[in-house]
Amino acid sequence: MAEVQQPIAEPEIRPFRHAITARSIALGTLCVTFMAWGGHYTRHIGHTTKMAQDHLPWGVMVPFFIIAVILNKVIQAIRPGAMLTRAELLVIFAMALIGSALPSYFMAHMIANIGAPYYFPSSENGWVTELHPYLVDWAVVTDVTAAKWFYEGLPRGASIPWGAWFIPLTWRLSLVGAVACFCYCMVAIFRKQWVKNERLSFPLMKLPMNMADEEPRGFFTAGFMNQPVFWIGFAFAIFPIMWNMIGYFTPIFPTIPRDFGLIQLGRDFPPIETRFYPLIIGASYFVELEVSGSIIIYFLFLTFQLGVFRRFGFETGPLRADTSDFENWQGLGALFVLIPWGLWTARGHLRDVVRKAFTRDPTIDDTQEMLSYRSAVFGLILSALFICAWSVASGMTVYVAFVFVALVIIVWLGISKISIETGLISSRIIHAQFATYHIVGLTNMNPQSIVALALTYTWHRDLKTVLMAPMANATKLFDDVREDRGRMILAVAIAVAVVVGGSAYYAIASGYQTGAYNYGGIYAGSVQAVFDRGVGYIRDPFAMKRHLALWGLIGTAVTVANMVLRYIYPAFPLHPIGLVSATSYPANRTIFSIFFAWFAKAAILRIGGISLYRKASPFFFGMMLGYFVGVGISFVVDTIWFPDDGHSLALY
């Protein structure tokens, strides 16, 4: 008997709606406003889990979860046709993600850098004689009373001296605008190369892109949340957080650890940390196996090197830290190969970009790009010139400014490529300032250049939150924006303006209210170290140190060898991005979780192929989302019951 064919239900056809709408901009602005407040509050006042600390922070994911899952479900129940579309949700997420790079560290370092030079001078540190003569007045607060009140709090009846901040803030924020413009233009130029030509995986964007999906069947609009395996992963991540939260109120309550100790390899060899992070495991599952495997192999290679060189008495600097000379310079050496090679690989695309920009060649279509190639190229050039001019005006020689800005671009592109290809939540590598000091040589730099470099520890300081990295990740989201892709610059501009303006106002106002010195860290020891280091370099300049050059040459040689082997043997299993990724901090804290994800993915693919891989994906989405929701709940608990003494669930 023939089987009766059931009629196939026609999918619901909705009228096309733009992605850049009043409600997507409004909700995106609400998210970045929350970030402008929360970035400063969680870091300096509440002392809870930092809201904006990495390339996929909970301060982005929790509001997006509320909007995409909860709010959209409410709208669906009330008026289904008015649900937020996938494109609108991705605009909201992109605004929040890009805005997250600015409030916690970028703006905090800037405000501290403006206010510190005339508050901390003493007869011991030599700032008055070695620093002040070379400081440009328009970049810092020169009013000693205004600086004192900022760090110690306003006297009763006094008002905030905004006038003392107006000129330095104006010039500093002009530089922030140039940096944002440069980053946006750069990723606009490379979007097609990264997304279409190289087909990079963008593992950090897998979760938000799937959360924005519209599933016609099931309770949740995000289809993966209707799978039982998702809730297993979700519970796996959130249960330890909720369990340990009981200990907030009863310290004697036993907790579930996430650190399982150290693996000791021998004397002089740094130990390997075994930390279990559901977020890292979830994100690393969506990384290509050869990439995650290469990070693991190169991490072990670095560990072996460190042990051997320490045995022979070499100076390797701090171990497994963001200030590790050994790892920083090997990473920079690797970048000196990877970035030029990436530009060479993209030469065909870049040739088209230049032709379109300067000849308006009609055969090259850029109508679906984030910016027209002409606008992107000229915006890139003008913003780079402004950054260089600002640096020269602050005291750098033209040569030092050129070297420094070139190194900044290399570092930014490197971190962005690491983020979109390896899925590392955080990737702090060498500061361009340190590289400039050594490559140029302090003996070849005048005091004005050294002091001017100290002023750059604002827009290029804490590399956890480099602005280009979230913009690069957001290029993957723009595939779904369609006709509105070119209008995304409006959403990005609003996000940057709101976060920068809101963060600056809140940081300054709260500093005068409570005394910024009480925040410690960025506003005290960190900013003092920047200027103390500058004074030390002026007093005792040095040339390039040979052992640092050796570390850099090792990184260069290993990366070149990796590329040659991949060219000769296409099946060579190591990816050249593995070395620089393994040198980035805090790879030492996440490597065990990366290994766990690599092993799980390899086993799943071997047992069930791509079909089982896709079926298992909701489990790893659940691990990521469970962590984010758990951190959000912990933040609420801290805000209500522990407003000044919160509990951090950060990865490092």
PDB file of N, CA and C in Angstrom, residues 23 31 42 103 117 119 136 140 186 227 257 292 330 343 393 407 427 462 468 499 560 587 605 632:
ATOM      1  N   ARG A  23      14.252  50.306  16.978  1.00  0.00           N
ATOM      2  CA  ARG A  23      14.301  49.449  18.163  1.00  0.00           C
ATOM      3  C   ARG A  23      15.630  48.704  18.282  1.00  0.00           C
ATOM      4  N   CYS A  31      22.158  48.412  25.805  1.00  0.00           N
ATOM      5  CA  CYS A  31      23.208  47.457  26.192  1.00  0.00           C
ATOM      6  C   CYS A  31      24.535  48.163  26.452  1.00  0.00           C
ATOM      7  N   THR A  42      31.861  47.055  38.128  1.00  0.00           N
ATOM      8  CA  THR A  42      32.301  45.709  38.484  1.00  0.00           C
ATOM      9  C   THR A  42      33.802  45.644  38.723  1.00  0.00           C
ATOM     10  N   PRO A 103      34.906  50.176  28.082  1.00  0.00           N
ATOM     11  CA  PRO A 103      34.648  50.773  29.400  1.00  0.00           C
ATOM     12  C   PRO A 103      35.594  50.369  30.520  1.00  0.00           C
ATOM     13  N   PRO A 117      49.715  62.336  36.526  1.00  0.00           N
ATOM     14  CA  PRO A 117      51.046  62.974  36.507  1.00  0.00           C
ATOM     15  C   PRO A 117      51.256  64.082  37.525  1.00  0.00           C
ATOM     16  N   TYR A 119      49.505  64.296  40.469  1.00  0.00           N
ATOM     17  CA  TYR A 119      49.091  63.886  41.814  1.00  0.00           C
ATOM     18  C   TYR A 119      50.180  63.075  42.513  1.00  0.00           C
ATOM     19  N   VAL A 136      53.195  67.304  27.697  1.00  0.00           N
ATOM     20  CA  VAL A 136      52.428  68.354  27.025  1.00  0.00           C
ATOM     21  C   VAL A 136      51.208  68.669  27.884  1.00  0.00           C
ATOM     22  N   VAL A 140      47.143  66.195  29.857  1.00  0.00           N
ATOM     23  CA  VAL A 140      46.974  65.772  31.248  1.00  0.00           C
ATOM     24  C   VAL A 140      46.340  66.899  32.054  1.00  0.00           C
ATOM     25  N   MET A 186      39.866  49.259   8.848  1.00  0.00           N
ATOM     26  CA  MET A 186      40.717  48.096   8.623  1.00  0.00           C
ATOM     27  C   MET A 186      39.887  46.820   8.484  1.00  0.00           C
ATOM     28  N   GLN A 227      16.753  21.420  22.424  1.00  0.00           N
ATOM     29  CA  GLN A 227      17.362  20.094  22.456  1.00  0.00           C
ATOM     30  C   GLN A 227      17.717  19.712  23.896  1.00  0.00           C
ATOM     31  N   PRO A 257      35.666  22.892  43.160  1.00  0.00           N
ATOM     32  CA  PRO A 257      36.822  23.589  42.583  1.00  0.00           C
ATOM     33  C   PRO A 257      36.799  23.540  41.060  1.00  0.00           C
ATOM     34  N   SER A 292      43.307  24.213  17.178  1.00  0.00           N
ATOM     35  CA  SER A 292      43.376  23.960  18.624  1.00  0.00           C
ATOM     36  C   SER A 292      44.489  22.974  18.956  1.00  0.00           C
ATOM     37  N   GLN A 330      58.831  35.866  21.484  1.00  0.00           N
ATOM     38  CA  GLN A 330      58.602  34.799  20.504  1.00  0.00           C
ATOM     39  C   GLN A 330      57.303  35.047  19.748  1.00  0.00           C
ATOM     40  N   LEU A 343      49.072  39.485   4.525  1.00  0.00           N
ATOM     41  CA  LEU A 343      48.892  40.539   3.523  1.00  0.00           C
ATOM     42  C   LEU A 343      49.229  40.014   2.130  1.00  0.00           C
ATOM     43  N   ALA A 393      52.915  65.304  18.064  1.00  0.00           N
ATOM     44  CA  ALA A 393      52.588  66.509  18.832  1.00  0.00           C
ATOM     45  C   ALA A 393      52.789  66.294  20.325  1.00  0.00           C
ATOM     46  N   LEU A 407      54.070  49.005  14.774  1.00  0.00           N
ATOM     47  CA  LEU A 407      54.010  47.870  15.698  1.00  0.00           C
ATOM     48  C   LEU A 407      52.614  47.706  16.287  1.00  0.00           C
ATOM     49  N   SER A 427      43.628  37.281  24.649  1.00  0.00           N
ATOM     50  CA  SER A 427      44.932  37.033  24.031  1.00  0.00           C
ATOM     51  C   SER A 427      45.806  38.264  24.185  1.00  0.00           C
ATOM     52  N   ASP A 462      45.846  47.650  27.848  1.00  0.00           N
ATOM     53  CA  ASP A 462      45.466  46.299  28.241  1.00  0.00           C
ATOM     54  C   ASP A 462      44.907  45.583  27.018  1.00  0.00           C
ATOM     55  N   MET A 468      39.929  46.509  17.813  1.00  0.00           N
ATOM     56  CA  MET A 468      39.852  45.875  16.502  1.00  0.00           C
ATOM     57  C   MET A 468      39.343  44.438  16.580  1.00  0.00           C
ATOM     58  N   VAL A 499      29.492  54.564  24.925  1.00  0.00           N
ATOM     59  CA  VAL A 499      30.385  53.920  25.890  1.00  0.00           C
ATOM     60  C   VAL A 499      31.508  54.861  26.316  1.00  0.00           C
ATOM     61  N   VAL A 560      58.287  30.422  10.251  1.00  0.00           N
ATOM     62  CA  VAL A 560      58.690  30.229   8.852  1.00  0.00           C
ATOM     63  C   VAL A 560      58.788  28.742   8.541  1.00  0.00           C
ATOM     64  N   ALA A 587      46.960  31.820  28.027  1.00  0.00           N
ATOM     65  CA  ALA A 587      46.895  30.476  27.456  1.00  0.00           C
ATOM     66  C   ALA A 587      47.288  29.416  28.475  1.00  0.00           C
ATOM     67  N   LEU A 605      34.033  13.389  16.157  1.00  0.00           N
ATOM     68  CA  LEU A 605      34.146  13.303  14.700  1.00  0.00           C
ATOM     69  C   LEU A 605      34.555  11.904  14.258  1.00  0.00           C
ATOM     70  N   GLY A 632      25.847  36.035  35.498  1.00  0.00           N
ATOM     71  CA  GLY A 632      24.845  37.089  35.633  1.00  0.00           C
ATOM     72  C   GLY A 632      24.090  36.992  36.947  1.00  0.00           C
TER      73      GLY A 632
END
